[in-house]
XYZ file of C-alpha atoms in Angstrom:
686
model
C -6.800 14.245 87.143
C -8.297 11.115 85.901
C -9.226 11.343 82.332
C -10.686 8.023 81.894
C -14.515 7.823 81.765
C -16.188 6.341 84.892
C -17.139 2.832 85.198
C -14.830 1.954 82.296
C -11.955 -0.618 82.554
C -8.606 0.952 83.017
C -7.149 -1.859 80.911
C -5.573 -1.064 77.483
C -4.029 -3.341 74.995
C -0.845 -2.367 73.373
C 0.633 -4.126 70.339
C 4.408 -4.309 70.437
C 5.218 -4.110 66.792
C 8.638 -4.257 65.198
C 9.591 -0.946 63.353
C 9.597 -3.006 60.019
C 6.182 -4.292 60.518
C 3.061 -2.574 59.479
C 0.264 -1.862 61.955
C -2.434 -4.511 61.915
C -5.117 -3.645 59.322
C -8.710 -3.816 60.072
C -10.486 -6.794 58.660
C -11.273 -6.454 54.997
C -14.933 -5.923 53.874
C -16.992 -8.794 52.329
C -15.867 -9.725 48.995
C -18.063 -8.289 46.283
C -19.455 -10.745 44.013
C -18.460 -10.334 40.299
C -21.079 -10.249 37.658
C -20.886 -13.228 35.358
C -21.772 -13.759 31.741
C -24.992 -15.762 31.334
C -24.403 -17.565 34.568
C -21.023 -18.931 33.562
C -17.770 -18.488 35.409
C -16.706 -15.856 33.015
C -16.747 -12.377 34.682
C -18.738 -9.724 32.779
C -15.915 -7.394 32.982
C -13.892 -9.272 30.296
C -16.579 -8.397 27.773
C -15.462 -4.743 28.048
C -11.790 -5.726 27.863
C -12.201 -7.857 24.703
C -14.315 -5.121 22.930
C -11.731 -2.559 24.006
C -8.989 -4.867 22.488
C -10.952 -5.161 19.265
C -11.207 -1.500 18.889
C -7.583 -0.902 19.702
C -6.367 -3.498 17.330
C -8.706 -2.297 14.507
C -6.972 1.153 15.090
C -3.471 -0.238 15.110
C -3.682 -2.685 12.182
C -5.916 -0.272 10.196
C -3.363 2.308 10.499
C -0.577 -0.131 9.556
C -2.561 -1.438 6.620
C -2.028 1.932 4.803
C 1.284 2.943 6.351
C 3.477 1.357 3.661
C 1.329 2.885 0.946
C 1.528 6.199 2.623
C 5.257 5.985 2.640
C 5.484 4.911 -0.853
C 2.930 7.095 -2.709
C 2.310 10.052 -0.399
C 5.783 10.755 1.111
C 7.517 9.127 -1.947
C 9.898 7.038 -0.088
C 11.823 4.151 -1.635
C 10.725 0.592 -0.998
C 13.705 -0.125 1.145
C 13.174 2.928 3.204
C 9.549 2.137 3.708
C 10.225 -1.465 4.568
C 12.959 -0.436 7.096
C 10.789 2.304 8.674
C 7.723 -0.210 8.846
C 9.803 -2.714 10.727
C 11.631 -0.141 13.004
C 8.095 1.254 13.890
C 6.874 -2.355 14.643
C 9.937 -3.026 16.795
C 9.528 0.278 18.813
C 5.803 -0.717 19.507
C 7.021 -3.936 21.107
C 9.889 -2.152 22.984
C 7.738 0.421 24.727
C 5.658 -2.032 26.667
C 8.558 -2.622 28.996
C 8.175 0.905 30.031
C 4.316 0.405 30.428
C 4.805 -2.736 32.435
C 7.051 -0.938 34.929
C 4.484 1.770 35.314
C 1.641 -0.742 35.715
C 3.115 -3.112 38.217
C 4.929 -0.485 40.358
C 3.040 2.741 40.082
C -0.342 3.249 38.470
C -1.787 -0.360 38.225
C -2.769 -1.940 34.955
C -6.312 -0.258 34.945
C -4.962 3.205 35.203
C -2.100 2.703 32.685
C -4.766 1.524 30.025
C -6.827 4.505 30.396
C -4.533 7.326 31.244
C -1.357 6.452 29.358
C -2.213 3.829 26.856
C -5.340 5.658 25.314
C -4.336 9.453 25.527
C -0.548 9.308 24.600
C -0.670 7.777 21.068
C 3.098 7.594 20.784
C 3.368 5.446 24.136
C -0.040 4.047 23.760
C 0.979 0.798 22.418
C 3.541 0.499 25.251
C 0.831 1.181 27.849
C -1.693 -1.084 26.448
C 0.120 -4.194 25.298
C 1.772 -5.436 28.518
C -1.466 -4.719 30.488
C -4.654 -5.654 28.742
C -4.024 -9.475 28.594
C -2.830 -9.579 32.224
C -5.537 -7.283 33.333
C -8.105 -9.680 31.688
C -6.540 -12.637 33.454
C -6.862 -10.738 36.785
C -10.586 -10.719 36.473
C -10.949 -14.542 37.091
C -10.921 -16.302 40.324
C -8.083 -18.749 40.973
C -10.296 -21.614 40.767
C -11.501 -20.851 37.287
C -8.276 -21.774 35.630
C -9.966 -23.385 32.471
C -12.108 -20.251 31.945
C -9.137 -18.019 32.232
C -7.175 -20.144 29.728
C -10.107 -20.027 27.157
C -10.138 -16.096 27.809
C -6.666 -15.813 26.169
C -8.052 -17.425 23.000
C -10.970 -15.204 22.839
C -8.646 -12.312 23.548
C -6.479 -13.341 20.464
C -9.675 -13.735 18.490
C -10.611 -10.151 19.193
C -7.039 -8.983 17.983
C -7.404 -10.747 14.632
C -10.984 -9.869 14.134
C -10.091 -6.151 14.642
C -7.078 -6.796 12.293
C -9.137 -8.495 9.495
C -11.837 -5.946 9.401
C -9.518 -3.012 9.483
C -7.336 -4.488 6.550
C -10.472 -4.442 4.432
C -11.959 -1.096 5.665
C -8.938 1.264 5.881
C -7.678 0.655 2.121
C -11.260 1.312 1.004
C -11.363 4.514 2.975
C -7.995 5.573 1.397
C -8.571 4.514 -2.219
C -12.437 4.954 -2.638
C -12.740 8.283 -1.005
C -11.120 11.515 -2.269
C -10.004 14.283 -0.147
C -7.397 17.128 -0.554
C -7.112 16.267 -4.281
C -5.966 12.601 -3.902
C -6.401 9.461 -1.807
C -7.846 10.158 1.527
C -5.155 9.125 3.920
C -6.756 11.548 6.345
C -9.801 9.456 6.544
C -7.792 6.197 6.623
C -5.934 7.316 9.659
C -8.800 9.178 11.154
C -11.172 6.336 11.452
C -8.739 4.242 13.506
C -8.070 7.313 15.637
C -11.936 7.545 16.305
C -11.918 3.676 17.098
C -9.361 4.462 19.852
C -11.756 6.995 21.344
C -14.413 4.156 21.296
C -12.047 1.862 22.827
C -11.655 4.411 25.696
C -15.372 4.800 26.256
C -16.136 1.005 26.203
C -13.135 0.480 28.604
C -14.353 3.203 30.984
C -17.916 1.745 30.896
C -16.747 -1.400 32.742
C -14.709 0.508 35.338
C -16.873 -0.501 38.347
C -16.922 -4.127 37.321
C -13.170 -4.579 37.167
C -11.031 -6.339 39.743
C -7.957 -3.856 40.098
C -5.034 -5.392 41.814
C -3.125 -2.574 43.447
C 0.430 -1.849 42.322
C 3.201 -3.616 44.261
C 5.733 -0.777 44.499
C 8.652 -0.421 42.078
C 8.968 -4.286 41.618
C 11.447 -3.719 38.620
C 13.841 -2.018 40.891
C 13.411 -4.599 43.700
C 13.976 -7.430 41.267
C 17.158 -5.703 39.857
C 18.504 -4.969 43.372
C 17.844 -8.397 44.542
C 19.638 -9.961 41.581
C 22.555 -7.585 41.941
C 22.885 -8.115 45.692
C 22.919 -12.004 45.118
C 25.576 -11.807 42.475
C 27.741 -9.481 44.502
C 27.369 -11.335 47.727
C 28.258 -14.621 46.025
C 31.379 -12.994 44.706
C 32.499 -11.705 48.087
C 31.950 -15.364 49.637
C 33.929 -17.446 47.260
C 36.162 -19.203 49.740
C 35.747 -22.963 49.714
C 34.940 -23.227 53.409
C 31.737 -21.181 52.884
C 28.854 -23.771 52.290
C 27.321 -23.599 48.747
C 23.708 -22.722 48.503
C 20.913 -24.410 46.553
C 20.291 -21.424 44.073
C 22.475 -18.538 43.178
C 19.672 -16.185 44.202
C 19.679 -17.665 47.721
C 22.636 -15.502 48.375
C 20.213 -12.518 48.697
C 18.717 -14.079 51.735
C 20.695 -11.783 54.076
C 18.893 -8.803 52.709
C 15.542 -9.661 50.953
C 12.566 -11.575 52.239
C 12.093 -15.222 50.955
C 8.926 -14.414 49.078
C 10.718 -11.967 46.849
C 13.544 -14.434 46.293
C 11.135 -17.065 45.240
C 9.322 -14.658 42.842
C 12.480 -13.512 41.246
C 13.487 -17.220 40.724
C 10.235 -17.795 39.017
C 10.720 -14.727 36.929
C 14.350 -15.489 35.821
C 13.497 -19.186 34.854
C 10.831 -17.921 32.397
C 13.032 -15.169 31.121
C 15.701 -17.597 30.402
C 13.234 -19.668 28.560
C 12.394 -16.671 26.355
C 15.791 -16.230 24.956
C 15.234 -18.283 21.843
C 11.757 -16.927 21.271
C 12.781 -13.780 18.987
C 13.530 -16.015 16.065
C 9.904 -17.190 15.858
C 8.824 -13.695 15.628
C 11.468 -12.859 13.007
C 9.706 -15.352 10.761
C 6.087 -14.585 11.633
C 6.185 -10.729 11.184
C 7.653 -11.342 7.543
C 4.038 -11.959 6.493
C 3.810 -8.209 6.382
C 6.951 -7.636 4.475
C 8.755 -10.548 2.595
C 5.528 -12.499 2.071
C 3.569 -9.461 0.915
C 6.207 -8.652 -1.628
C 6.184 -12.210 -2.805
C 2.434 -12.034 -3.352
C 2.859 -8.872 -5.427
C 4.725 -11.004 -7.931
C 1.699 -13.247 -8.017
C -1.721 -13.091 -9.672
C -4.387 -12.254 -7.077
C -4.976 -10.448 -3.775
C -6.227 -11.839 -0.498
C -6.014 -11.270 3.339
C -5.474 -14.709 4.733
C -3.729 -14.697 8.186
C -6.363 -12.826 10.324
C -9.098 -14.946 8.560
C -7.365 -18.207 9.246
C -6.662 -17.196 12.856
C -10.335 -16.672 13.466
C -11.100 -20.056 12.128
C -8.108 -21.914 13.670
C -8.589 -20.644 17.317
C -11.957 -22.373 17.875
C -10.777 -25.341 15.755
C -7.744 -25.959 18.006
C -9.410 -25.206 21.362
C -12.641 -27.167 20.737
C -11.355 -29.809 18.254
C -7.757 -30.635 17.831
C -6.573 -30.207 21.378
C -9.233 -32.245 22.948
C -8.692 -34.997 20.310
C -4.933 -35.012 21.060
C -5.682 -35.229 24.730
C -8.019 -38.256 24.109
C -5.063 -39.962 22.367
C -3.250 -39.841 25.602
C -0.734 -37.160 24.478
C 0.030 -34.475 27.156
C 0.409 -31.434 25.081
C 1.944 -29.012 27.517
C 2.486 -25.287 26.801
C 6.135 -25.837 25.991
C 5.221 -28.753 23.493
C 2.540 -26.392 21.944
C 4.998 -23.713 21.423
C 7.678 -25.940 19.976
C 5.159 -27.516 17.589
C 4.263 -23.995 16.626
C 7.823 -23.248 15.641
C 8.097 -26.383 13.543
C 4.979 -25.470 11.646
C 6.354 -21.962 10.836
C 9.710 -23.358 9.721
C 7.847 -25.707 7.346
C 5.777 -22.769 6.100
C 8.963 -20.884 5.221
C 10.410 -23.967 3.398
C 7.285 -23.875 1.279
C 7.507 -20.154 0.687
C 10.992 -20.831 -0.722
C 9.670 -23.444 -2.942
C 6.955 -20.844 -4.273
C 9.653 -18.243 -4.677
C 11.652 -20.582 -6.902
C 8.692 -21.210 -9.044
C 7.773 -17.585 -9.313
C 11.458 -16.896 -10.578
C 10.909 -19.740 -13.246
C 7.794 -17.842 -14.545
C 9.003 -14.310 -14.275
C 10.359 -12.518 -17.451
C 13.910 -13.509 -17.995
C 16.270 -10.684 -17.566
C 19.063 -10.100 -20.100
C 22.535 -10.920 -18.911
C 25.957 -9.555 -19.757
C 26.401 -8.705 -23.379
C 22.624 -9.557 -23.861
C 19.590 -7.412 -25.086
C 16.116 -8.259 -25.893
C 14.383 -6.468 -28.757
C 10.976 -6.513 -30.368
C 9.274 -4.500 -33.262
C 6.158 -2.333 -32.691
C 4.844 -1.511 -36.156
C 2.512 1.565 -35.928
C 2.605 2.268 -39.641
C -0.356 1.571 -41.840
C 1.195 -1.474 -43.717
C 3.611 -4.257 -43.004
C 7.344 -3.659 -42.672
C 10.177 -5.961 -43.108
C 12.934 -5.474 -40.747
C 16.723 -6.687 -41.185
C 19.779 -6.111 -39.126
C 22.723 -5.383 -41.323
C 26.164 -6.772 -40.592
C 24.584 -9.093 -37.684
C 25.614 -12.691 -37.738
C 22.148 -13.847 -36.636
C 19.863 -12.999 -39.535
C 17.069 -15.216 -38.454
C 15.796 -12.653 -35.836
C 12.869 -11.113 -38.031
C 12.232 -13.387 -40.867
C 8.634 -12.506 -41.397
C 7.237 -8.959 -42.098
C 5.874 -7.261 -39.145
C 2.184 -6.503 -39.683
C 0.669 -3.144 -38.641
C -0.297 -3.127 -34.928
C 0.801 -6.663 -34.471
C 0.734 -7.610 -30.810
C 3.688 -9.289 -29.358
C 4.979 -9.770 -25.831
C 7.992 -11.866 -27.059
C 11.454 -10.090 -27.358
C 14.213 -11.559 -29.506
C 17.536 -12.122 -27.736
C 20.532 -10.591 -29.337
C 24.072 -11.176 -28.271
C 26.463 -8.190 -28.280
C 30.258 -8.152 -28.751
C 30.732 -5.223 -26.403
C 28.685 -3.705 -23.510
C 27.150 -1.326 -26.085
C 27.003 -1.744 -29.848
C 25.873 0.188 -32.716
C 23.457 -1.624 -35.061
C 21.993 -0.564 -38.558
C 18.401 -1.487 -39.163
C 17.031 -1.738 -42.660
C 13.284 -0.958 -42.948
C 11.448 -2.142 -46.172
C 8.045 -0.432 -46.340
C 6.044 -0.476 -49.693
C 8.591 0.000 -52.458
C 11.088 2.137 -50.222
C 14.000 0.950 -48.003
C 15.289 3.036 -45.179
C 18.434 2.419 -42.941
C 18.594 3.806 -39.265
C 21.113 3.335 -36.634
C 20.680 2.736 -33.060
C 22.797 1.943 -30.074
C 21.958 -1.084 -27.935
C 23.436 -1.571 -24.213
C 23.666 -4.805 -22.492
C 21.208 -5.981 -19.922
C 18.223 -3.980 -21.486
C 15.037 -4.685 -23.119
C 14.093 -2.370 -26.082
C 11.135 -1.799 -28.587
C 11.840 -0.505 -31.972
C 8.712 1.730 -32.766
C 8.225 2.099 -36.580
C 6.212 5.160 -37.764
C 5.217 6.177 -41.234
C 4.117 9.456 -42.683
C 3.994 11.355 -45.987
C 7.758 11.481 -46.062
C 8.232 7.839 -45.523
C 9.054 5.532 -42.770
C 11.428 5.971 -39.661
C 11.988 4.097 -36.337
C 12.231 5.101 -32.592
C 14.215 2.980 -30.117
C 12.820 3.058 -26.475
C 13.902 1.064 -23.426
C 11.313 -1.302 -21.963
C 10.859 -2.447 -18.303
C 13.141 -5.214 -17.533
C 11.206 -6.735 -14.710
C 7.632 -6.559 -13.186
C 6.829 -3.734 -10.905
C 8.086 -4.737 -7.331
C 4.620 -3.848 -5.716
C 2.586 -5.948 -7.982
C 0.912 -2.892 -9.547
C 0.295 -2.612 -13.379
C 2.575 -0.211 -15.293
C 1.403 1.630 -18.392
C 3.016 4.095 -20.901
C 1.588 5.980 -23.871
C 2.492 6.681 -27.525
C 0.768 9.709 -28.998
C 0.332 9.352 -32.753
C -1.847 12.497 -32.984
C -0.643 15.829 -34.118
C -1.614 17.519 -30.795
C -0.647 17.017 -27.210
C -2.902 14.769 -25.114
C -3.581 15.029 -21.399
C -4.758 11.884 -19.638
C -6.212 11.247 -16.322
C -5.755 7.669 -15.224
C -6.923 7.949 -11.566
C -7.594 10.576 -8.926
C -3.775 11.120 -8.352
C -2.274 9.724 -11.595
C -2.319 12.120 -14.527
C 0.245 12.715 -17.466
C 0.683 14.688 -20.724
C 2.014 12.956 -23.905
C 3.389 15.180 -26.548
C 2.362 15.112 -30.197
C 3.677 13.349 -33.140
C 4.902 10.075 -31.566
C 5.732 11.429 -28.175
C 6.307 8.632 -25.771
C 5.613 8.959 -22.116
C 7.381 7.179 -19.044
C 5.603 4.379 -17.170
C 2.956 5.129 -14.659
C 1.974 2.630 -12.076
C -1.667 1.854 -11.332
C -3.596 -0.477 -9.095
C -4.784 -3.577 -10.868
C -8.209 -2.975 -12.291
C -10.519 -2.185 -15.452
C -9.921 1.129 -16.974
C -12.777 1.493 -19.421
C -13.215 5.320 -19.332
C -9.823 7.032 -19.179
C -10.495 10.791 -19.647
C -8.288 12.488 -22.236
C -8.066 16.007 -23.467
C -6.509 17.927 -26.327
C -6.544 21.512 -27.076
C -9.752 21.535 -28.796
C -11.504 18.137 -27.939
C -12.406 15.856 -24.694
C -12.574 12.109 -25.349
C -12.208 8.828 -23.578
C -10.180 5.721 -24.033
C -10.873 2.155 -23.125
C -7.834 0.548 -21.784
C -9.462 -2.641 -20.519
C -7.785 -4.665 -17.710
C -4.543 -3.580 -16.385
C -3.469 -6.898 -14.546
C -1.077 -7.636 -11.721
C 2.547 -7.005 -12.438
C 2.045 -6.364 -16.192
C 3.554 -3.592 -18.103
C 1.603 -2.075 -21.198
C 2.227 0.304 -23.917
C -0.756 2.127 -25.391
C -0.736 3.939 -28.732
C -3.231 6.676 -29.101
C -4.443 6.556 -32.745
C -6.994 8.034 -34.951
C -8.509 5.966 -37.767
C -11.030 7.298 -40.309
C -13.663 4.558 -39.658
C -13.332 4.101 -35.686
C -12.129 7.600 -34.726
C -9.780 8.101 -31.568
C -8.937 4.786 -29.811
C -6.318 2.988 -27.852
C -4.197 0.128 -29.106
C -2.618 -1.828 -26.172
C -0.002 -4.479 -26.131
C 1.995 -5.976 -23.302
C 5.686 -5.005 -22.575
C 5.662 -7.813 -19.762
C 3.129 -10.348 -19.322
C 0.890 -10.324 -16.164
C 2.085 -12.380 -13.154
C 1.838 -16.089 -14.057
C 1.536 -17.696 -10.701
C -1.810 -17.667 -8.817
C -1.620 -16.288 -5.359
C -3.648 -19.421 -4.278
C -0.199 -21.085 -4.081
C 0.465 -19.217 -0.978
C -2.372 -20.822 0.810
C -0.405 -23.757 2.228
C 2.328 -21.652 3.662
C -0.258 -19.384 5.254
C -2.163 -22.400 6.799
C 0.987 -23.648 8.330
C 2.124 -20.256 9.535
C -1.315 -19.439 10.989
C -1.443 -22.753 12.855
C 1.961 -22.265 14.209
C 0.917 -18.749 15.277
C -2.186 -19.980 17.166
C -0.047 -22.873 18.909
C 2.656 -20.514 19.786
C 1.244 -17.138 20.445
C -2.044 -17.932 22.039
C -0.246 -20.428 24.330
C 2.637 -17.954 25.069
C 0.115 -15.306 26.312
C -1.463 -17.867 28.741
C 1.935 -19.268 29.671
C 3.327 -15.818 30.534
C 0.412 -14.924 32.854
C 0.208 -18.339 34.477
C 4.067 -18.569 35.161
C 4.424 -14.770 36.340
C 4.687 -14.016 40.140
C 1.589 -12.359 41.314
C 3.296 -8.920 41.514
C 4.788 -9.281 38.052
C 2.197 -10.233 35.670
C 2.542 -7.044 33.443
C 6.365 -7.297 33.507
C 6.363 -10.834 32.159
C 3.903 -9.897 29.594
C 6.074 -7.031 28.551
C 9.161 -9.469 28.317
C 7.030 -11.516 26.140
C 6.481 -8.545 23.822
C 10.128 -7.588 23.972
C 10.822 -10.924 22.130
C 8.622 -9.684 19.288
C 10.588 -6.467 19.112
C 13.879 -8.340 18.916
C 12.534 -10.518 16.209
C 11.687 -7.437 14.044
C 15.281 -6.193 14.599
C 16.577 -9.498 13.435
C 14.523 -9.100 10.112
C 15.719 -5.348 9.786
C 19.379 -6.478 10.129
C 18.968 -9.349 7.715
C 17.175 -7.204 5.138
C 19.824 -4.576 5.122
C 22.871 -6.875 5.240
C 21.973 -10.192 3.431
C 23.246 -10.771 0.043
C 21.163 -13.961 -0.427
C 18.500 -14.109 -3.068
C 14.977 -14.336 -1.509
C 14.401 -18.190 -1.769
C 17.720 -18.709 -0.080
C 16.933 -16.350 2.670
C 13.745 -18.146 3.384
C 15.664 -21.361 3.677
C 18.074 -19.797 5.946
C 15.211 -18.578 8.313
C 13.611 -21.962 8.132
C 16.855 -23.695 9.160
C 17.589 -21.200 11.956
C 14.106 -21.702 13.408
C 14.423 -25.605 13.405
C 17.859 -25.180 15.451
C 16.154 -22.578 17.805
C 13.276 -25.006 18.254
C 15.639 -27.714 19.191
C 17.429 -25.536 21.844
C 13.976 -24.328 23.167
C 12.761 -27.897 23.588
C 15.988 -28.821 25.416
C 15.485 -25.722 27.729
C 11.747 -26.588 28.182
C 12.482 -30.296 29.070
C 14.363 -29.015 32.103
C 11.850 -26.252 33.012
C 9.709 -26.890 35.938
C 6.362 -25.080 35.513
C 5.177 -22.883 38.456
C 1.655 -23.885 39.455
C -0.509 -20.865 40.109
C -1.849 -22.533 43.434
C 1.754 -22.653 44.681
C 2.255 -18.997 44.555
C -1.116 -18.340 46.236
C -0.425 -20.908 48.983
C 3.053 -19.474 49.622
C 1.560 -15.861 49.956
C -1.132 -17.115 52.216
C 1.461 -18.944 54.437
C 3.490 -15.981 54.627
C 0.558 -13.665 55.598
C -0.470 -16.373 58.220
C 3.094 -16.588 59.749
C 3.027 -12.601 59.843
C -0.254 -12.535 61.516
C 0.748 -15.105 64.062
C 3.849 -12.935 64.841
C 1.596 -10.092 65.450
C -0.682 -12.091 67.725
C 2.394 -13.293 69.803
C 3.659 -9.885 70.690
C 0.260 -8.550 71.542
C 0.194 -8.131 75.388
C -2.195 -6.887 78.030
C -0.776 -4.016 80.077
C -2.473 -2.688 83.191
C -1.883 0.993 83.643
């Protein structure tokens, strides 16, 4: 029975296709015109990506801004533990992008990782977002708009630092200025960044229909790994001298893998080899949040410089410095920009070492072996003459000590042993009293003199030896009243001082003016004016009751405030920020431009992996180094200079991959494949 319709040709076309070839696909629909920003060549979709990145970075850096304080004051961890966990967390955040990149390039695509993984799973969110968002933004541009795409990475980095800058101001205010659960509001400080992540999700989803979403290319990491392994094993199997050598070691994979994949793997391995020296740069740069912050706590002042300077420097470099250098006939390639950034950061650490040396010179001198520092605090109502019996240096206290005489100077005493007994003779009015105290080496002491109806006596107390490590003020109290006093210094700092010259331990407080400290005895409430408690200073406050002025606070310094202004850190921050702009922004663009088409996210993840390794370097040095801080800064500076030299030599021999070459190669391969299909198409008459 003839099943063909009548009056219809009995002629049918059959395409003879190889089993490894796909069936010819129908012609693609007309290309959708992307919406542009204000008639420019910038696609509107990148606005949603940049806003999303701003919100995400606000969340990330806002959380990190209070993370160390949360470890120190809420979980009560030590400074070493807090620093180690901080850097371990930072390192993990830059390791997980490797997993996110594998999922993006091989399975879900960049868009779906950002929305599904990055924004819903907080623990792996950073890994899902970091390798994808920059590459996804670059994908929105047409290939002929290389200049606009290059400018996008600068805007992208601006969004990162704008979110960082604002969050570093806002989240500490949410923590300290708002009270919840009986103390600082860490719940709000962490909650607001969490809400910004929700906003990031909403903004990102709103632009969904505008995005160009390149499809995933299959398990590209597995393909690359198998291709490399096959090339190595095939080369090892064919070592006889009569076998012709091949131009590149990856060419030994030609027996099994297509030329396109081999060329892409060559491009990938060349860039990965160039990345080997880069972790040292991040090891220095990321110390802004640890070592440089600790340095700042030993100085007078407080400021957030790096994100602000980045916001200034990016347009300055893009619109001013780079065009000016080009006008001078200097070809400032990506490799040269990154090498220059390394040099600038190395110089910044040399300046940081100089600042550290100056801080040490101005810091309170610590007593050494068989040394003690001693001062007299006279809380009696009249002057007291103090003499040290049987001590060879009788010139320590020549003049009588006046009542409530303020002094920050401690007299140095030399001991004959590690601890030594001393007899102090106190001459008060017409009486003389001798008291005995034991002084131990490497300590600072205050001899507190009190007088009552029975006479005069002394109390020996240990003072702080150095300023507080976190730059906060320290204060302790001496209660001269005959009743216990309870004090509330802040929302989460309170203490009780026993009656009759009870002496409290030190309490640390944030720098500020404390004019109305609430106090309470069993029968009375009152307030004390402590005045300014300055950066790094240690104070002793005596609570007294005079007949004419009533209850009041007498304050003197155990340790003077930090002497060196934090403005001295400005040069090192200017250099490190200039280096960051030249290195990091250029590196983002370089990683995207040099990546094969199917490996954009993988190479972005490899770039971020260098940051993770850099944090591990800092972690190892912090735990094992026995160097003083200024020497450690010099060590890092010299290491980066050496790495810069190695990177420059490697970069000299690196041949950049032009984006149009990759596209031309792909078009050529598709053209050859299409011609092959046409050649095997035949007419067959049934």
